[in-house]
Short mmCIF file of C-alpha atoms and ligand atoms in Angstrom, two decimals:
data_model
loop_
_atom_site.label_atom_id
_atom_site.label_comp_id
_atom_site.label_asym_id
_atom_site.label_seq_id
_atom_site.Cartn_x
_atom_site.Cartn_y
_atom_site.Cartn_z
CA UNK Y 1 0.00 0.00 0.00
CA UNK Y 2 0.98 3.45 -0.85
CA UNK Y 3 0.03 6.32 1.34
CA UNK Y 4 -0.30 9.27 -0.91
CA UNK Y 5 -1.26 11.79 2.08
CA UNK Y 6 -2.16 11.59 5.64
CA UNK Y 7 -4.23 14.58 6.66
CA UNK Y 8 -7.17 12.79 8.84
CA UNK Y 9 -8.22 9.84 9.96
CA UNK Y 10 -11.39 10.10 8.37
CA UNK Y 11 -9.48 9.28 4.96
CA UNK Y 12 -8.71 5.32 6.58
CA UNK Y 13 -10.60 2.24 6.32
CA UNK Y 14 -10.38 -0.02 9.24
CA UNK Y 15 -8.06 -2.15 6.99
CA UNK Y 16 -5.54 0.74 5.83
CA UNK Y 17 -5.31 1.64 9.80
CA UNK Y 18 -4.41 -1.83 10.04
CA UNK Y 19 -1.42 -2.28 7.50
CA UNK Y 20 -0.44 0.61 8.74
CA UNK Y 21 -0.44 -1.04 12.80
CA UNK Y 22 1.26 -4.42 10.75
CA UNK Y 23 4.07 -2.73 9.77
CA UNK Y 24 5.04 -0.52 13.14
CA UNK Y 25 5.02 -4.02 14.61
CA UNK Y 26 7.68 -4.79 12.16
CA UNK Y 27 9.39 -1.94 12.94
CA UNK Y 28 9.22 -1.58 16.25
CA UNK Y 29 12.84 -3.58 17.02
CA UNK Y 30 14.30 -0.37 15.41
CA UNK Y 31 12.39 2.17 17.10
CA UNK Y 32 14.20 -0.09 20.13
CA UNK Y 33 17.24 0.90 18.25
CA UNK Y 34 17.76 -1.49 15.68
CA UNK Y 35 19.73 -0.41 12.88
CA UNK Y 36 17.82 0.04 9.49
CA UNK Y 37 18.75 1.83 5.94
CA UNK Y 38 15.12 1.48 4.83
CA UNK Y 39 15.07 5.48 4.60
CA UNK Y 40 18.53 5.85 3.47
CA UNK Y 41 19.04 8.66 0.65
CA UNK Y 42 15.63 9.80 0.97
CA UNK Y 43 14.40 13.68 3.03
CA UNK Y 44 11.99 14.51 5.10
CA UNK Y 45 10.99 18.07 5.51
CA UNK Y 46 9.15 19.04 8.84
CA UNK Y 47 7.44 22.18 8.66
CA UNK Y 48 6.25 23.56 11.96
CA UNK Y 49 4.47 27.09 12.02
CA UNK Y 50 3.94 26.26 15.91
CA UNK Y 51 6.02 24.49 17.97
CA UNK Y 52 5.42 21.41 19.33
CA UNK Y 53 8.64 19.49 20.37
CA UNK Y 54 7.70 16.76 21.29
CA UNK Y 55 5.84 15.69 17.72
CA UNK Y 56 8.92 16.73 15.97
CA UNK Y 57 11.41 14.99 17.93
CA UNK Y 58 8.99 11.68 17.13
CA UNK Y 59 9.57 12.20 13.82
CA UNK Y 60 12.68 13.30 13.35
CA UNK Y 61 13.81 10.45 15.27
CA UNK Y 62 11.02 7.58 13.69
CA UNK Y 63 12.62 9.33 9.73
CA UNK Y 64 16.57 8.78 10.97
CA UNK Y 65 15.94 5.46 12.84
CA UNK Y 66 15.64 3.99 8.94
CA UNK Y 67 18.30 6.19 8.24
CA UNK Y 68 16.96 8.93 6.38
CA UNK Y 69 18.24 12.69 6.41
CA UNK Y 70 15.82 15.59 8.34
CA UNK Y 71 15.67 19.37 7.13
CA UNK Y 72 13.42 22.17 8.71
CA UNK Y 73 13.41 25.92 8.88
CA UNK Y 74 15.92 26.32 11.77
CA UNK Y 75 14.23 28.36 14.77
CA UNK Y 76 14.39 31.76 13.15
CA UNK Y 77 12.90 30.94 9.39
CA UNK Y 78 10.01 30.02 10.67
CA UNK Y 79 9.39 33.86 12.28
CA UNK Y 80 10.70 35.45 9.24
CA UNK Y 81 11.44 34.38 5.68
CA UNK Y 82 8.27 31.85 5.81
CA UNK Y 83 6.23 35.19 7.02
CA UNK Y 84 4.61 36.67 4.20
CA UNK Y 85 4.72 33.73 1.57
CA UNK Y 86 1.31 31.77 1.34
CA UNK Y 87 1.48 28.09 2.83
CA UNK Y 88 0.74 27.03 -0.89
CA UNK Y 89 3.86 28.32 -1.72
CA UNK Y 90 6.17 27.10 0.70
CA UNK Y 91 4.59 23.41 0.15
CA UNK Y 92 5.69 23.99 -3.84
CA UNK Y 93 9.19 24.84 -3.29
CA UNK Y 94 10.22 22.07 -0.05
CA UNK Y 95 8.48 19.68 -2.14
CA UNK Y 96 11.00 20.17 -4.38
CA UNK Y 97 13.34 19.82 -1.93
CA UNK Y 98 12.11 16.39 0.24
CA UNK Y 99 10.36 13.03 -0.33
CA UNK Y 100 7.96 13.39 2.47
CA UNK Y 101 6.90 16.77 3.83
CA UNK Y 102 6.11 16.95 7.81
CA UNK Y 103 3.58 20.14 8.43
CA UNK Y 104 2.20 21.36 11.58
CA UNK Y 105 -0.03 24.81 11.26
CA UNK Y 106 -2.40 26.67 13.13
CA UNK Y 107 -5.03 26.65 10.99
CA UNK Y 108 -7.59 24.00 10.55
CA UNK Y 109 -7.64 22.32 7.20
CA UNK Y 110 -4.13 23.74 6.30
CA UNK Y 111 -2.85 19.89 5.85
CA UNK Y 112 -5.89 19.39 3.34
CA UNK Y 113 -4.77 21.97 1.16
CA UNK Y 114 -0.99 21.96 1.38
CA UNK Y 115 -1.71 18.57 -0.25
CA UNK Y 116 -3.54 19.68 -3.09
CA UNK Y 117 -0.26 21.94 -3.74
CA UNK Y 118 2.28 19.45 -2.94
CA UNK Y 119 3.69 16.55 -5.45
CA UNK Y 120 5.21 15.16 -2.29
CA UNK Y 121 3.04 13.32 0.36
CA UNK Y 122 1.80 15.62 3.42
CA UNK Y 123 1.37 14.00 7.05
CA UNK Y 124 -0.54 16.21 8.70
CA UNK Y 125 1.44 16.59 12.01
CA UNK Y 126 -1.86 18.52 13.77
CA UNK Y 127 -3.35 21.72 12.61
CA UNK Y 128 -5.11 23.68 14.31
CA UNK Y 129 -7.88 22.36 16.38
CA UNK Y 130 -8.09 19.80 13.60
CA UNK Y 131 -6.64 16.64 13.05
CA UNK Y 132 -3.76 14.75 14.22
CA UNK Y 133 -3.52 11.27 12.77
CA UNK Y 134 -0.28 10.00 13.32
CA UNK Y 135 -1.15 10.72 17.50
CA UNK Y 136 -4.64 8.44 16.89
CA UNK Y 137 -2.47 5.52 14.83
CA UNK Y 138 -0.31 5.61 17.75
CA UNK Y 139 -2.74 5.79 20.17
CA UNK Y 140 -4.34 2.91 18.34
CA UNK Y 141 -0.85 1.06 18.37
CA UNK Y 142 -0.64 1.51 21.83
CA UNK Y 143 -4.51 -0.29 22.69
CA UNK Y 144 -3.41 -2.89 20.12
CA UNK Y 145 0.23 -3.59 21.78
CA UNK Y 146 -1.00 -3.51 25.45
CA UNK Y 147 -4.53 -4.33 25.53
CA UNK Y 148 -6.79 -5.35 22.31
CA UNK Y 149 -8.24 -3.51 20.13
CA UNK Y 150 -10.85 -6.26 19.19
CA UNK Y 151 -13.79 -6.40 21.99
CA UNK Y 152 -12.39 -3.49 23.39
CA UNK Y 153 -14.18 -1.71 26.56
CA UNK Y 154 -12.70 2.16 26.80
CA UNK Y 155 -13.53 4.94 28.54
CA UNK Y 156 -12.84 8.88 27.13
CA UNK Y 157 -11.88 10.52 30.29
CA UNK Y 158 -11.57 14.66 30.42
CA UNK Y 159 -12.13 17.41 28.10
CA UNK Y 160 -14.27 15.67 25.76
CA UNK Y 161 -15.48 19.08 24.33
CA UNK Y 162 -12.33 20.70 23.20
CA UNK Y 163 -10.04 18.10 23.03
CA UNK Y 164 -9.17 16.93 19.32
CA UNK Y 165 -7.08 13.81 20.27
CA UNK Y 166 -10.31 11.96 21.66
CA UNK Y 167 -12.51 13.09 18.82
CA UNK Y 168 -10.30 11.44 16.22
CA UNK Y 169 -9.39 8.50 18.43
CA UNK Y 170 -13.65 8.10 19.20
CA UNK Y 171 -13.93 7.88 15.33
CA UNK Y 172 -11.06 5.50 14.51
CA UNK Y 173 -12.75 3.06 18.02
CA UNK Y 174 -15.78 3.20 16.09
CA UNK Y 175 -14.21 1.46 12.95
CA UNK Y 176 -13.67 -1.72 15.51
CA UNK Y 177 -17.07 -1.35 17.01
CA UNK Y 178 -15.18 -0.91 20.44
CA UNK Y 179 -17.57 -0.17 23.73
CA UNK Y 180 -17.12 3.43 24.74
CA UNK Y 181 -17.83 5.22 28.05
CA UNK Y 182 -17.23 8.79 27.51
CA UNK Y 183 -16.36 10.51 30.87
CA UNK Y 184 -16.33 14.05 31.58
CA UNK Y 185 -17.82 17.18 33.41
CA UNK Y 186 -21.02 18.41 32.04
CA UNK Y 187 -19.47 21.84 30.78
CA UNK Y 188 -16.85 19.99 28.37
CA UNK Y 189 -19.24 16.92 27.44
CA UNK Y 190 -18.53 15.71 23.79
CA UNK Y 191 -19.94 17.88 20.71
CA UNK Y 192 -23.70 16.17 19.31
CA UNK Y 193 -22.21 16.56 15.89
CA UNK Y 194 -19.11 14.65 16.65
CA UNK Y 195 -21.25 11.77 18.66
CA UNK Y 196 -23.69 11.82 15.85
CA UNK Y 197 -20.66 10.93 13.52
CA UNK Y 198 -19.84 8.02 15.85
CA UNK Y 199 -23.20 6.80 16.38
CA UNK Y 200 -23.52 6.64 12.56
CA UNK Y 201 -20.66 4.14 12.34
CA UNK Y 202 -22.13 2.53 14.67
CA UNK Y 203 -20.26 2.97 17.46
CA UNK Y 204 -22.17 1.68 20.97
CA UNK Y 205 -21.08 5.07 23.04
CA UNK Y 206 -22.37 6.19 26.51
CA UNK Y 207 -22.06 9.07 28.71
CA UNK Y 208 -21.17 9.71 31.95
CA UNK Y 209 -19.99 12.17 34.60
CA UNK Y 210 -18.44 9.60 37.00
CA UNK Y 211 -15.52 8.09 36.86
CA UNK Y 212 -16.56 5.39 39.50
CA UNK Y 213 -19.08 4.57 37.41
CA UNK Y 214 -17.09 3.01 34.70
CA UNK Y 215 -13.64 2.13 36.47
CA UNK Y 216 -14.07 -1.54 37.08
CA UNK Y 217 -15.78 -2.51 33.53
CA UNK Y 218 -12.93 -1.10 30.81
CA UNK Y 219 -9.73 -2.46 29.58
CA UNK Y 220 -8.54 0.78 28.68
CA UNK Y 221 -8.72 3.97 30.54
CA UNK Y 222 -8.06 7.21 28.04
CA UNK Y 223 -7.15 10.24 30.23
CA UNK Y 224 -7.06 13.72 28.96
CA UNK Y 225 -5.98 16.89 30.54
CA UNK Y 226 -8.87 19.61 31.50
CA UNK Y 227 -7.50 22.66 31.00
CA UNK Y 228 -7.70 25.52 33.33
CA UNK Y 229 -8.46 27.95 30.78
CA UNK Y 230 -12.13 26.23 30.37
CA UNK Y 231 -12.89 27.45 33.42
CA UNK Y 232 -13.89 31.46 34.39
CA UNK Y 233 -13.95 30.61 37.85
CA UNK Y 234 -11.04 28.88 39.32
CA UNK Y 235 -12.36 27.17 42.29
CA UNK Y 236 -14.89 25.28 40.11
CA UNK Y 237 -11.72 24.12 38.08
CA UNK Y 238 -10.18 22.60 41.16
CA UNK Y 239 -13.31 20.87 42.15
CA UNK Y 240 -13.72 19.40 38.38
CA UNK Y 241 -10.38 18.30 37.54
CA UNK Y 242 -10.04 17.28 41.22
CA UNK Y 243 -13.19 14.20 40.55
CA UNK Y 244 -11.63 13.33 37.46
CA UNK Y 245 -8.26 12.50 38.65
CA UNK Y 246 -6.74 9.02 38.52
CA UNK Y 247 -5.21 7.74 42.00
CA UNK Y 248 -4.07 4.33 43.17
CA UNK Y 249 -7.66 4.66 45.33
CA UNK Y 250 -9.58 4.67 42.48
CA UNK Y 251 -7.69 2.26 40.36
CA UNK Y 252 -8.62 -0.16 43.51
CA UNK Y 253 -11.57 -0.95 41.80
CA UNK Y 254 -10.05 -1.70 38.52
CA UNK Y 255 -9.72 -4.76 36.20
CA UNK Y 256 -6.54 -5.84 37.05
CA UNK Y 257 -5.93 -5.90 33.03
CA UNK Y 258 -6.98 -1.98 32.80
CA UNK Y 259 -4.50 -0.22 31.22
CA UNK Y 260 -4.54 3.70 31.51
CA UNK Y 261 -3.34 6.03 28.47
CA UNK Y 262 -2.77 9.61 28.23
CA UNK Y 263 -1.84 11.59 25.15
CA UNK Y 264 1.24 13.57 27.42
CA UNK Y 265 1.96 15.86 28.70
CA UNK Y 266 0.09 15.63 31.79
CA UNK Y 267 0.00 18.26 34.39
CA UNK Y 268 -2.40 16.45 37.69
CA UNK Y 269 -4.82 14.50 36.25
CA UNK Y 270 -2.53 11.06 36.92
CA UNK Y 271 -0.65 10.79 40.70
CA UNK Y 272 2.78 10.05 40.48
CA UNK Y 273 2.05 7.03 42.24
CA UNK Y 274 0.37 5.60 39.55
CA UNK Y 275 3.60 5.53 37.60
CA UNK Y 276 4.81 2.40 39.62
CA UNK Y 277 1.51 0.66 38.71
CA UNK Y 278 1.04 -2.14 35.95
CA UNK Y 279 -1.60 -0.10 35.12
CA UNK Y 280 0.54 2.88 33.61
CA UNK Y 281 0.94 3.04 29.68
CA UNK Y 282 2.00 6.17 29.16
CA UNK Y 283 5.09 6.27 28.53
CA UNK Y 284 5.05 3.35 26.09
CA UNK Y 285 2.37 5.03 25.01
CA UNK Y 286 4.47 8.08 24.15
CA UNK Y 287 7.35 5.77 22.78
CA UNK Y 288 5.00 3.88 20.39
CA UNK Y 289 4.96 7.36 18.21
CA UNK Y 290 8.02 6.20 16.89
CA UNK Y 291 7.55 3.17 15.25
CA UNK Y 292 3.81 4.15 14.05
CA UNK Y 293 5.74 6.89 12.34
CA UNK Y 294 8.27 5.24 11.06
CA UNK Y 295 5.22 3.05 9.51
CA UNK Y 296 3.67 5.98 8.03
CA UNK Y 297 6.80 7.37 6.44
CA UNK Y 298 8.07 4.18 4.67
CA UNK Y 299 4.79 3.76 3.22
CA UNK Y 300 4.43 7.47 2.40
CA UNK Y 301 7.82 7.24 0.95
CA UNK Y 302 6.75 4.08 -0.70
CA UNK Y 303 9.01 1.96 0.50
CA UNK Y 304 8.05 -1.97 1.68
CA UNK H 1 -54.05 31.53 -10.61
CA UNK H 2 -53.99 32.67 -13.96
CA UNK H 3 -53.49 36.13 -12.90
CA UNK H 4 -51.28 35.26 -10.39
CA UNK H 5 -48.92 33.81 -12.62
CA UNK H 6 -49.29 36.87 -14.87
CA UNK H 7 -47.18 38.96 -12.32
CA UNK H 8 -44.55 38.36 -14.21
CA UNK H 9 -44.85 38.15 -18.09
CA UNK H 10 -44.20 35.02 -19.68
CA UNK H 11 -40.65 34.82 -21.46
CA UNK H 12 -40.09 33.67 -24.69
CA UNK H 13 -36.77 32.06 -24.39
CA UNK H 14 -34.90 31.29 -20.99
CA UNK H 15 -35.12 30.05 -17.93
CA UNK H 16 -38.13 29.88 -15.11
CA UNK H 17 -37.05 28.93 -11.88
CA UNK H 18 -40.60 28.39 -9.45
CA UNK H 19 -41.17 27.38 -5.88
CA UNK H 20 -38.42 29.06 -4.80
CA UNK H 21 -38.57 28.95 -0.96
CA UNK H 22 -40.49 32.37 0.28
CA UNK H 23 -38.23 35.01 0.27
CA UNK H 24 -35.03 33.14 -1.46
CA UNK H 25 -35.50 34.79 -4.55
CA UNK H 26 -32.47 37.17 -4.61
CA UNK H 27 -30.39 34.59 -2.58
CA UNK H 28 -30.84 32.40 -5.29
CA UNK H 29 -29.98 35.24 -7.90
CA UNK H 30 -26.82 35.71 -6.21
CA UNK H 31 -25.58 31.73 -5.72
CA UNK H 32 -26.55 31.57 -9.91
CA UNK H 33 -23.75 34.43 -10.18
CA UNK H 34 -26.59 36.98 -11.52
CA UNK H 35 -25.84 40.39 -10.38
CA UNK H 36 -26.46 43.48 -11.16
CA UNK H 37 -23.72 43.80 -13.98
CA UNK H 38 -25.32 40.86 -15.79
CA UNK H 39 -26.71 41.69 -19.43
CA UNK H 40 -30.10 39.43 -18.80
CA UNK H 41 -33.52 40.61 -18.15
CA UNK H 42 -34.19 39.18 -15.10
CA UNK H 43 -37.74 39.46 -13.10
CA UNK H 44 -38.17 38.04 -9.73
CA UNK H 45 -41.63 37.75 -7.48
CA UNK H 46 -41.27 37.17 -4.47
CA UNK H 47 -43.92 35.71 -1.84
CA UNK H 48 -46.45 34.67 -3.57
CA UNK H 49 -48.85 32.87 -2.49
CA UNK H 50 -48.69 29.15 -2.98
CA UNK H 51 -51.32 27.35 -1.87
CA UNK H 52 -53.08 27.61 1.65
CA UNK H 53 -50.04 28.93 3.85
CA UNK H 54 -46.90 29.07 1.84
CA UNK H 55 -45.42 31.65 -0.48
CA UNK H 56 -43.03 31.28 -2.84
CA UNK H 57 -40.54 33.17 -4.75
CA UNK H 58 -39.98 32.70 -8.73
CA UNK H 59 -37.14 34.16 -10.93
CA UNK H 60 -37.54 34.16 -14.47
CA UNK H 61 -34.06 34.99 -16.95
CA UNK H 62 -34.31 36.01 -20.35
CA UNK H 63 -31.82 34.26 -23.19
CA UNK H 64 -30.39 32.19 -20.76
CA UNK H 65 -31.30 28.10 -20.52
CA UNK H 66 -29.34 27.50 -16.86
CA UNK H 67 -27.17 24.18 -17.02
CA UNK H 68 -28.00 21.59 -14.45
CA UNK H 69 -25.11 22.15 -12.52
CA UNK H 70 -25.81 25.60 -12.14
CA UNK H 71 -29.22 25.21 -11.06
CA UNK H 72 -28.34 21.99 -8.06
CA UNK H 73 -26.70 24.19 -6.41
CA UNK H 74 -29.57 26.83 -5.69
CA UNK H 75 -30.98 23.20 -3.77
CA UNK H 76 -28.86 23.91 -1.07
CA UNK H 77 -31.44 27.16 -0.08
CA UNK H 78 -34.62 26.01 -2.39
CA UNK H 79 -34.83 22.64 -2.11
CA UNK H 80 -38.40 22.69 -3.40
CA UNK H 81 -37.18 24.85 -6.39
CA UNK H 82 -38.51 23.56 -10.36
CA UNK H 83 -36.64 24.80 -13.13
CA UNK H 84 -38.22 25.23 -16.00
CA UNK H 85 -36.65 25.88 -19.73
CA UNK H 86 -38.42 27.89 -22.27
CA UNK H 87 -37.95 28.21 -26.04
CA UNK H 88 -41.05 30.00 -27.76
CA UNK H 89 -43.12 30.62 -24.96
CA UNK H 90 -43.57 26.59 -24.38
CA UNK H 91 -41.82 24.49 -21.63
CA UNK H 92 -39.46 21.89 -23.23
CA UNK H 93 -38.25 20.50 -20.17
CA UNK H 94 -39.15 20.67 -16.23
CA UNK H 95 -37.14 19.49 -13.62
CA UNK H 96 -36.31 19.42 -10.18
CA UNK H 97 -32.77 20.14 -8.37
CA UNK H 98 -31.16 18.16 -6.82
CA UNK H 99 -28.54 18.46 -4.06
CA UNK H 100 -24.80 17.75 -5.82
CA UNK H 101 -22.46 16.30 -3.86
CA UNK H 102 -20.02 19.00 -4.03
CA UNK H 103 -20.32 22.37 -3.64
CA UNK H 104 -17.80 24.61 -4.53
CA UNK H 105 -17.31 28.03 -4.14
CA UNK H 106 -20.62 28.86 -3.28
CA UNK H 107 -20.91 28.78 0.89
CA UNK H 108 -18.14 30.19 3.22
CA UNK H 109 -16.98 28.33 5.80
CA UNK H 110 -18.20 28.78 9.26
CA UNK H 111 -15.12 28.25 10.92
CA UNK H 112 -12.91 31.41 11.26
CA UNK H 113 -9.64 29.41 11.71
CA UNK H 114 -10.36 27.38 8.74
CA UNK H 115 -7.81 27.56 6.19
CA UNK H 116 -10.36 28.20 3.43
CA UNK H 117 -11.03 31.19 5.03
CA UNK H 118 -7.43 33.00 4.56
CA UNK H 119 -5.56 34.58 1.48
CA UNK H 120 -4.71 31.61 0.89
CA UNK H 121 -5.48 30.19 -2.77
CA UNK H 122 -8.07 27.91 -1.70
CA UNK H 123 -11.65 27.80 -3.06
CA UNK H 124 -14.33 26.96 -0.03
CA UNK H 125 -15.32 22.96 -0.83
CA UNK H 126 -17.75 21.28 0.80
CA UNK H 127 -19.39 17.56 0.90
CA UNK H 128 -23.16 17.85 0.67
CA UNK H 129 -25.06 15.36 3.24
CA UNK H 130 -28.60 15.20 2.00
CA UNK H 131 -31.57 14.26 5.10
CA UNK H 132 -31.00 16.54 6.89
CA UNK H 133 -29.34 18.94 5.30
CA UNK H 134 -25.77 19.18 6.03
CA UNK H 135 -22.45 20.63 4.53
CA UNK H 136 -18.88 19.26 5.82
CA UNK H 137 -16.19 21.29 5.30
CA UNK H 138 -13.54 19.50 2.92
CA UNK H 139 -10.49 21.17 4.98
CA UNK H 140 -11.56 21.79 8.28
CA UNK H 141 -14.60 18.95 8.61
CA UNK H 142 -16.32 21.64 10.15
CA UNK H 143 -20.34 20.82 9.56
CA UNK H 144 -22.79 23.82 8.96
CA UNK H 145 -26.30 22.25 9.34
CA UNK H 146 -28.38 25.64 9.48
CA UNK H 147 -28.01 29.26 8.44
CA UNK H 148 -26.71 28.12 5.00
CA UNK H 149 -28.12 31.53 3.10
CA UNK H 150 -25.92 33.72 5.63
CA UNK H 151 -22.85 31.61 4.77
CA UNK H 152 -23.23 32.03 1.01
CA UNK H 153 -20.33 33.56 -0.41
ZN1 ZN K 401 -13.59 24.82 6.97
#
């Protein structure tokens, strides 16, 4: 299979999603660091008109893991000389530079249309409050790896309102009919249009407002940060991100199989102790970016 | 109804466009790219009464037989809109419209941080859900479900 672009996860079948979760197993021994020249001679421009490190530094390092080469603005370009010229632009003249073009940009849809400019393939690395696909593959790598993705029982935990990551992860569940609990405060319940969407694919989702409600019927706990700035009056923050947090206490009355995921970085909403638990996934979580990405650039690149 | 209809005098070549939805008339006008620069004669009515309890609007243009593709797209604000092509006073063909399946062009994106909605060289696109009525946005997958007249570009 040949990727052409990546810009949402609303362009995959179920099956695509799955070659796609095939090869990152195949990969993964490199992403352990494994030498590979599967990349070798071949560029991959990132293009980030906001910063997000920690997306980059998954790519840069899934793209030179099979030994291919990295170029990007440099801190300053991306101020400056980029300033000015259209995004269509800039996606004609690095795609004549790299095989694979990288772009995060603040503007919804911007992935969408860079492609329609480029003659390289775009992965949509997260723009705006839009889509993000390589974080749901991985997220979906991660369910796969440590849990199972088929008769899977998850709960949505947080700001289901705002938060992008669970939307596209919610869709890409519903392609493998998974159970879904989605669990937040009334203020930052889930969008109708985007539960609509699910409900037409036929996704079995419910709602709820407790956490104790669902905690000792999932496999997979999905936690996602509630952010402060939701919130005009602080005290009523404290209160609502204070019910939603996850502490050994709670996790008492887990399946001992539960496995808890969180898209990082997390500020409160998971104790420290937790950490030490089998429970925690986090961090492999975080580390499963790699070879998911390395997946999606060999195929972009078109390489078996 | 005779005298109704006689509002507006009959064309002898062109296109009649009837059961506009009440008050769409110029709406409609303006997604068929027919301004005030254009060359046709143009006559709209506009609510007229149509049966019991509805109006309706009805645009007639002179010289001009309106393609199929121009006319689906007025759907998307007169969905019970008939077109009707005249050629020496007589109808030689009626239809309906019909909701395409992309619009382009034609409705601006809700969404104020969607890219369609910069200087950037990008045409708005949508995909057209028909039952109910719904527009996705091809680059942002924003949905706009009512208020589609306002958004009209
Ligand atoms: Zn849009």
């Amino acid at each position: 299979m040949m990727l052409e672009h990546i810009i949402s996860m609303r362009d995959f079948s179920r099956d695509e999603i799955d070659i796609i979760l095939e090869k990152a197993i195949v990969l993964e021994p490199v992403a352990r660091g494994g030498k590979s020249t599967l990349l070798s001679g071949k560029i991959l421009a990132t293009l980030f008109f906001e910063p997000s490190t920690r997306t980059r530094l998954s790519f840069d390092t899934a793209m030179k893991r099979l030994g291919g080469e990295v170029i990007d603005f440099g801190a300053l370009e991306a101020s400056s000389v980029v300033k000015g010229e259209s995004l269509a632009d800039t996606i004609r003249v690095i795609g004549g530079y790299a095989d694979a073009i990288v772009l995060r940009h603040p503007r919804e849809g911007a992935a969408r249309m860079a492609a329609e400019y480029s003659n390289v393939p775009i992965i949509n690395a997260g723009d705006g409050a839009g889509h993000h696909p390589t974080q749901t593959l991985l997220d979906l790598y991660t369910i796969m790896r440590e849990s199972s993705l088929s008769g899977l029982r998850i709960a949505l935990v947080g700001d289901l309102k705002y938060g992008r990551t669970v939307h596209s992860l919610a869709y890409a569940l519903s392609l493998y009919h998974a159970d879904m609990t989605l669990v937040s405060p009334q203020q930052l319940k889930m969008p109708d249009v985007i539960k609509k969407d699910l409900e037409k694919q036929g996704a079995n989702v419910r709602e709820t407002t407790r956490l104790d409600d669902v905690i000792g019927d999932i496999d997979v706990l999905y936690v996602t940060r509630i952010q402060r700035e939701r919130f005009p009056d602080p005290a009523e923050y404290l209160k609502v991100s204070g019910s939603y947090r996850v502490t050994e206490e709670l996790l008492k009355k887990a399946n001992e199989n539960l496995k808890i995921m969180h898209p990082l970085p997390r500020v409160d909403e998971i104790d420290h102790a937790v950490d030490r638990t089998g429970f925690a996934r986090y961090f492999e979580q975080s580390f499963y970016g790699v070879p998911v990405r390395m997946a999606v650039l060999a195929m972009a690149m078109g390489v078996e | 109804m005779r005298e109704k209809e006689m509002r507006i005098r009959r064309i002898e070549h062109g296109t009649v466009i009837d059961h506009i939805t009440g008050g769409q008339a110029l709406n409609v006008l303006h997604i068929l790219g027919i301004s005030g620069s254009t060359k046709a004669v143009v006559s709209v009515a506009m609510n007229v009464q149509s049966g019991v309890l509805k109006t309706k609007d009805i645009v007639k243009v002179e010289d001009r037989e309106l393609k199929q593709e121009e006319v689906d797209r007025i759907s998307l604000i007169a969905p019970e809109a008939t077109i009707n092509i005249i050629r020496d006073f007589k109808v030689i063909e009626k239809h309906t419209v019909d909701l395409p399946e992309i619009i382009e062009g034609v409705v601006k994106c809700a969404n104020p941080n969607c890219i369609s909605n910069t200087d950037e060289p990008v045409i708005s696109k949508f995909t057209v859900y028909k039952n109910p009525l719904e527009l996705r946005c091809i680059y942002c997958d924003h949905v706009i479900s009512e208020g589609i007249a306002g958004q009209l570009i």
